[in-house]
């Protein structure tokens, strides 16, 4: 029969717990990549839908730089809206995880601690991801042929 000290059991438990949260980190990165690709796809779709409108703006004298600035400002505002919507949804999901899911799944709970740091990081991440996803559609818009874009419906 083997005996282990309380400290050895505690260390082993913490290692297992840490490995569990490594999986959570990988899932978080994967969710971020999928969200980024979703925003990129949506922005490309919007660009396709607005091709004629954007070509008219160019024909009226909007320079490529002004068009890119306008498109990135619109994309940034979409990121702001996403960041503002994500904060309360994230807090509700965290409370649900801490107070309901952990208690039902593991039989324990922990104190929910809300700090502004992670919420601010999430907000800035939403804006940054939207702006990064908006660069390629904006670039495609200014590279499109003006005459062709005006003819298309």
PDB file of C-alpha atoms in Angstrom:
ATOM      1  CA  UNK A   1       0.000   0.000   0.000  1.00  0.00           C
ATOM      2  CA  UNK A   2       1.322   3.460  -0.939  1.00  0.00           C
ATOM      3  CA  UNK A   3       0.808   6.529   1.136  1.00  0.00           C
ATOM      4  CA  UNK A   4       1.011  10.071  -0.146  1.00  0.00           C
ATOM      5  CA  UNK A   5       1.344  13.204   1.816  1.00  0.00           C
ATOM      6  CA  UNK A   6      -1.368  15.842   1.748  1.00  0.00           C
ATOM      7  CA  UNK A   7       1.041  18.146  -0.048  1.00  0.00           C
ATOM      8  CA  UNK A   8       1.669  15.579  -2.832  1.00  0.00           C
ATOM      9  CA  UNK A   9      -2.067  15.071  -3.333  1.00  0.00           C
ATOM     10  CA  UNK A  10      -2.589  18.817  -3.406  1.00  0.00           C
ATOM     11  CA  UNK A  11       0.189  19.283  -5.992  1.00  0.00           C
ATOM     12  CA  UNK A  12      -1.239  16.521  -8.184  1.00  0.00           C
ATOM     13  CA  UNK A  13      -4.713  18.048  -7.978  1.00  0.00           C
ATOM     14  CA  UNK A  14      -3.421  21.496  -8.914  1.00  0.00           C
ATOM     15  CA  UNK A  15      -1.561  20.064 -11.915  1.00  0.00           C
ATOM     16  CA  UNK A  16      -4.748  18.394 -13.169  1.00  0.00           C
ATOM     17  CA  UNK A  17      -6.669  21.620 -12.558  1.00  0.00           C
ATOM     18  CA  UNK A  18      -4.051  23.626 -14.501  1.00  0.00           C
ATOM     19  CA  UNK A  19      -4.236  21.196 -17.438  1.00  0.00           C
ATOM     20  CA  UNK A  20      -8.005  21.649 -17.509  1.00  0.00           C
ATOM     21  CA  UNK A  21      -7.603  25.407 -17.841  1.00  0.00           C
ATOM     22  CA  UNK A  22      -5.028  24.982 -20.642  1.00  0.00           C
ATOM     23  CA  UNK A  23      -7.793  23.400 -22.680  1.00  0.00           C
ATOM     24  CA  UNK A  24      -9.972  26.394 -21.842  1.00  0.00           C
ATOM     25  CA  UNK A  25      -7.290  28.760 -23.171  1.00  0.00           C
ATOM     26  CA  UNK A  26      -7.051  26.826 -26.436  1.00  0.00           C
ATOM     27  CA  UNK A  27     -10.841  26.938 -26.784  1.00  0.00           C
ATOM     28  CA  UNK A  28     -10.802  30.682 -26.119  1.00  0.00           C
ATOM     29  CA  UNK A  29      -8.243  31.272 -28.885  1.00  0.00           C
ATOM     30  CA  UNK A  30     -10.228  29.055 -31.254  1.00  0.00           C
ATOM     31  CA  UNK A  31     -13.422  30.992 -30.459  1.00  0.00           C
ATOM     32  CA  UNK A  32     -11.573  34.242 -31.174  1.00  0.00           C
ATOM     33  CA  UNK A  33     -10.353  32.976 -34.559  1.00  0.00           C
ATOM     34  CA  UNK A  34     -13.844  31.773 -35.507  1.00  0.00           C
ATOM     35  CA  UNK A  35     -15.349  35.113 -34.424  1.00  0.00           C
ATOM     36  CA  UNK A  36     -12.742  37.025 -36.444  1.00  0.00           C
ATOM     37  CA  UNK A  37     -13.473  34.950 -39.541  1.00  0.00           C
ATOM     38  CA  UNK A  38     -17.189  35.509 -39.015  1.00  0.00           C
ATOM     39  CA  UNK A  39     -16.715  39.283 -38.849  1.00  0.00           C
ATOM     40  CA  UNK A  40     -14.487  39.179 -41.929  1.00  0.00           C
ATOM     41  CA  UNK A  41     -17.093  37.193 -43.852  1.00  0.00           C
ATOM     42  CA  UNK A  42     -19.862  39.583 -42.791  1.00  0.00           C
ATOM     43  CA  UNK A  43     -17.816  42.627 -43.819  1.00  0.00           C
ATOM     44  CA  UNK A  44     -17.006  41.080 -47.202  1.00  0.00           C
ATOM     45  CA  UNK A  45     -20.704  40.422 -47.674  1.00  0.00           C
ATOM     46  CA  UNK A  46     -21.551  44.019 -46.757  1.00  0.00           C
ATOM     47  CA  UNK A  47     -18.895  45.259 -49.179  1.00  0.00           C
ATOM     48  CA  UNK A  48     -20.404  43.142 -51.950  1.00  0.00           C
ATOM     49  CA  UNK A  49     -23.865  44.471 -51.163  1.00  0.00           C
ATOM     50  CA  UNK A  50     -22.700  48.104 -51.115  1.00  0.00           C
ATOM     51  CA  UNK A  51     -20.480  47.971 -54.216  1.00  0.00           C
ATOM     52  CA  UNK A  52     -22.651  50.351 -56.245  1.00  0.00           C
ATOM     53  CA  UNK A  53     -23.169  52.757 -53.335  1.00  0.00           C
ATOM     54  CA  UNK A  54     -19.442  52.963 -52.660  1.00  0.00           C
ATOM     55  CA  UNK A  55     -18.710  53.420 -56.371  1.00  0.00           C
ATOM     56  CA  UNK A  56     -21.155  56.352 -56.457  1.00  0.00           C
ATOM     57  CA  UNK A  57     -19.328  57.941 -53.530  1.00  0.00           C
ATOM     58  CA  UNK A  58     -16.052  57.538 -55.407  1.00  0.00           C
ATOM     59  CA  UNK A  59     -17.596  59.000 -58.567  1.00  0.00           C
ATOM     60  CA  UNK A  60     -18.799  62.001 -56.549  1.00  0.00           C
ATOM     61  CA  UNK A  61     -15.229  62.760 -55.563  1.00  0.00           C
ATOM     62  CA  UNK A  62     -14.446  60.719 -52.444  1.00  0.00           C
ATOM     63  CA  UNK A  63     -10.749  59.870 -52.573  1.00  0.00           C
ATOM     64  CA  UNK A  64      -9.589  56.303 -51.899  1.00  0.00           C
ATOM     65  CA  UNK A  65      -8.075  57.453 -48.607  1.00  0.00           C
ATOM     66  CA  UNK A  66     -11.354  59.084 -47.534  1.00  0.00           C
ATOM     67  CA  UNK A  67     -13.270  55.972 -48.555  1.00  0.00           C
ATOM     68  CA  UNK A  68     -10.968  53.728 -46.528  1.00  0.00           C
ATOM     69  CA  UNK A  69     -11.272  56.089 -43.558  1.00  0.00           C
ATOM     70  CA  UNK A  70     -15.071  56.032 -43.838  1.00  0.00           C
ATOM     71  CA  UNK A  71     -15.232  52.248 -44.126  1.00  0.00           C
ATOM     72  CA  UNK A  72     -12.853  51.700 -41.209  1.00  0.00           C
ATOM     73  CA  UNK A  73     -14.800  54.191 -39.087  1.00  0.00           C
ATOM     74  CA  UNK A  74     -17.989  52.238 -39.806  1.00  0.00           C
ATOM     75  CA  UNK A  75     -16.211  48.982 -39.040  1.00  0.00           C
ATOM     76  CA  UNK A  76     -14.823  50.456 -35.818  1.00  0.00           C
ATOM     77  CA  UNK A  77     -18.324  51.473 -34.766  1.00  0.00           C
ATOM     78  CA  UNK A  78     -19.464  47.893 -35.362  1.00  0.00           C
ATOM     79  CA  UNK A  79     -16.620  46.795 -33.082  1.00  0.00           C
ATOM     80  CA  UNK A  80     -17.707  49.298 -30.421  1.00  0.00           C
ATOM     81  CA  UNK A  81     -21.268  47.971 -30.598  1.00  0.00           C
ATOM     82  CA  UNK A  82     -19.995  44.386 -30.318  1.00  0.00           C
ATOM     83  CA  UNK A  83     -17.767  45.287 -27.374  1.00  0.00           C
ATOM     84  CA  UNK A  84     -20.591  47.073 -25.568  1.00  0.00           C
ATOM     85  CA  UNK A  85     -22.925  44.121 -26.119  1.00  0.00           C
ATOM     86  CA  UNK A  86     -20.293  41.556 -25.131  1.00  0.00           C
ATOM     87  CA  UNK A  87     -19.564  43.002 -21.673  1.00  0.00           C
ATOM     88  CA  UNK A  88     -22.980  42.453 -20.056  1.00  0.00           C
ATOM     89  CA  UNK A  89     -23.449  39.130 -21.862  1.00  0.00           C
ATOM     90  CA  UNK A  90     -20.039  37.975 -20.617  1.00  0.00           C
ATOM     91  CA  UNK A  91     -20.838  38.994 -17.034  1.00  0.00           C
ATOM     92  CA  UNK A  92     -24.145  37.080 -17.155  1.00  0.00           C
ATOM     93  CA  UNK A  93     -22.410  33.997 -18.584  1.00  0.00           C
ATOM     94  CA  UNK A  94     -19.674  34.200 -15.934  1.00  0.00           C
ATOM     95  CA  UNK A  95     -22.278  34.417 -13.156  1.00  0.00           C
ATOM     96  CA  UNK A  96     -24.126  31.453 -14.662  1.00  0.00           C
ATOM     97  CA  UNK A  97     -20.904  29.444 -14.844  1.00  0.00           C
ATOM     98  CA  UNK A  98     -19.819  30.275 -11.302  1.00  0.00           C
ATOM     99  CA  UNK A  99     -23.140  30.014  -9.487  1.00  0.00           C
ATOM    100  CA  UNK A 100     -25.047  27.374 -11.474  1.00  0.00           C
ATOM    101  CA  UNK A 101     -22.868  25.214 -13.712  1.00  0.00           C
ATOM    102  CA  UNK A 102     -19.956  24.759 -11.295  1.00  0.00           C
ATOM    103  CA  UNK A 103     -22.342  23.959  -8.440  1.00  0.00           C
ATOM    104  CA  UNK A 104     -24.305  21.404 -10.483  1.00  0.00           C
ATOM    105  CA  UNK A 105     -21.306  19.841 -12.252  1.00  0.00           C
ATOM    106  CA  UNK A 106     -18.692  19.826  -9.518  1.00  0.00           C
ATOM    107  CA  UNK A 107     -20.627  20.482  -6.334  1.00  0.00           C
ATOM    108  CA  UNK A 108     -18.758  23.681  -5.542  1.00  0.00           C
ATOM    109  CA  UNK A 109     -18.802  27.327  -6.410  1.00  0.00           C
ATOM    110  CA  UNK A 110     -16.501  30.283  -5.983  1.00  0.00           C
ATOM    111  CA  UNK A 111     -16.809  33.985  -5.503  1.00  0.00           C
ATOM    112  CA  UNK A 112     -17.446  35.985  -8.658  1.00  0.00           C
ATOM    113  CA  UNK A 113     -15.016  38.869  -8.886  1.00  0.00           C
ATOM    114  CA  UNK A 114     -15.689  41.530 -11.503  1.00  0.00           C
ATOM    115  CA  UNK A 115     -12.812  43.813 -12.334  1.00  0.00           C
ATOM    116  CA  UNK A 116     -12.753  46.398 -15.108  1.00  0.00           C
ATOM    117  CA  UNK A 117      -9.471  45.110 -16.603  1.00  0.00           C
ATOM    118  CA  UNK A 118     -10.781  42.017 -18.445  1.00  0.00           C
ATOM    119  CA  UNK A 119     -13.905  43.886 -19.549  1.00  0.00           C
ATOM    120  CA  UNK A 120     -11.762  46.673 -21.003  1.00  0.00           C
ATOM    121  CA  UNK A 121      -9.481  44.154 -22.718  1.00  0.00           C
ATOM    122  CA  UNK A 122     -12.528  42.456 -24.267  1.00  0.00           C
ATOM    123  CA  UNK A 123     -13.880  45.808 -25.439  1.00  0.00           C
ATOM    124  CA  UNK A 124     -10.551  46.772 -27.017  1.00  0.00           C
ATOM    125  CA  UNK A 125     -10.232  43.311 -28.553  1.00  0.00           C
ATOM    126  CA  UNK A 126     -13.662  43.668 -30.194  1.00  0.00           C
ATOM    127  CA  UNK A 127     -12.694  47.018 -31.714  1.00  0.00           C
ATOM    128  CA  UNK A 128      -9.270  45.785 -32.830  1.00  0.00           C
ATOM    129  CA  UNK A 129     -10.679  42.614 -34.397  1.00  0.00           C
ATOM    130  CA  UNK A 130     -13.342  44.605 -36.258  1.00  0.00           C
ATOM    131  CA  UNK A 131     -10.784  47.081 -37.583  1.00  0.00           C
ATOM    132  CA  UNK A 132      -8.409  44.307 -38.650  1.00  0.00           C
ATOM    133  CA  UNK A 133     -11.246  42.451 -40.351  1.00  0.00           C
ATOM    134  CA  UNK A 134     -12.274  45.675 -42.120  1.00  0.00           C
ATOM    135  CA  UNK A 135      -8.914  46.336 -43.763  1.00  0.00           C
ATOM    136  CA  UNK A 136      -9.222  43.721 -46.510  1.00  0.00           C
ATOM    137  CA  UNK A 137     -12.797  44.629 -47.566  1.00  0.00           C
ATOM    138  CA  UNK A 138     -11.842  48.330 -47.610  1.00  0.00           C
ATOM    139  CA  UNK A 139      -8.778  47.567 -49.719  1.00  0.00           C
ATOM    140  CA  UNK A 140     -10.907  45.493 -52.119  1.00  0.00           C
ATOM    141  CA  UNK A 141     -13.383  48.356 -52.416  1.00  0.00           C
ATOM    142  CA  UNK A 142     -10.808  50.896 -53.544  1.00  0.00           C
ATOM    143  CA  UNK A 143      -9.211  48.391 -55.935  1.00  0.00           C
ATOM    144  CA  UNK A 144     -12.524  47.638 -57.682  1.00  0.00           C
ATOM    145  CA  UNK A 145     -13.013  49.159 -61.107  1.00  0.00           C
ATOM    146  CA  UNK A 146     -15.231  52.229 -60.833  1.00  0.00           C
ATOM    147  CA  UNK A 147     -17.082  51.722 -64.144  1.00  0.00           C
ATOM    148  CA  UNK A 148     -17.750  48.060 -63.435  1.00  0.00           C
ATOM    149  CA  UNK A 149     -18.960  48.789 -59.910  1.00  0.00           C
ATOM    150  CA  UNK A 150     -21.343  51.493 -61.176  1.00  0.00           C
ATOM    151  CA  UNK A 151     -22.850  49.127 -63.772  1.00  0.00           C
ATOM    152  CA  UNK A 152     -23.377  46.230 -61.344  1.00  0.00           C
ATOM    153  CA  UNK A 153     -26.642  45.958 -59.454  1.00  0.00           C
TER     154      UNK A 153
END
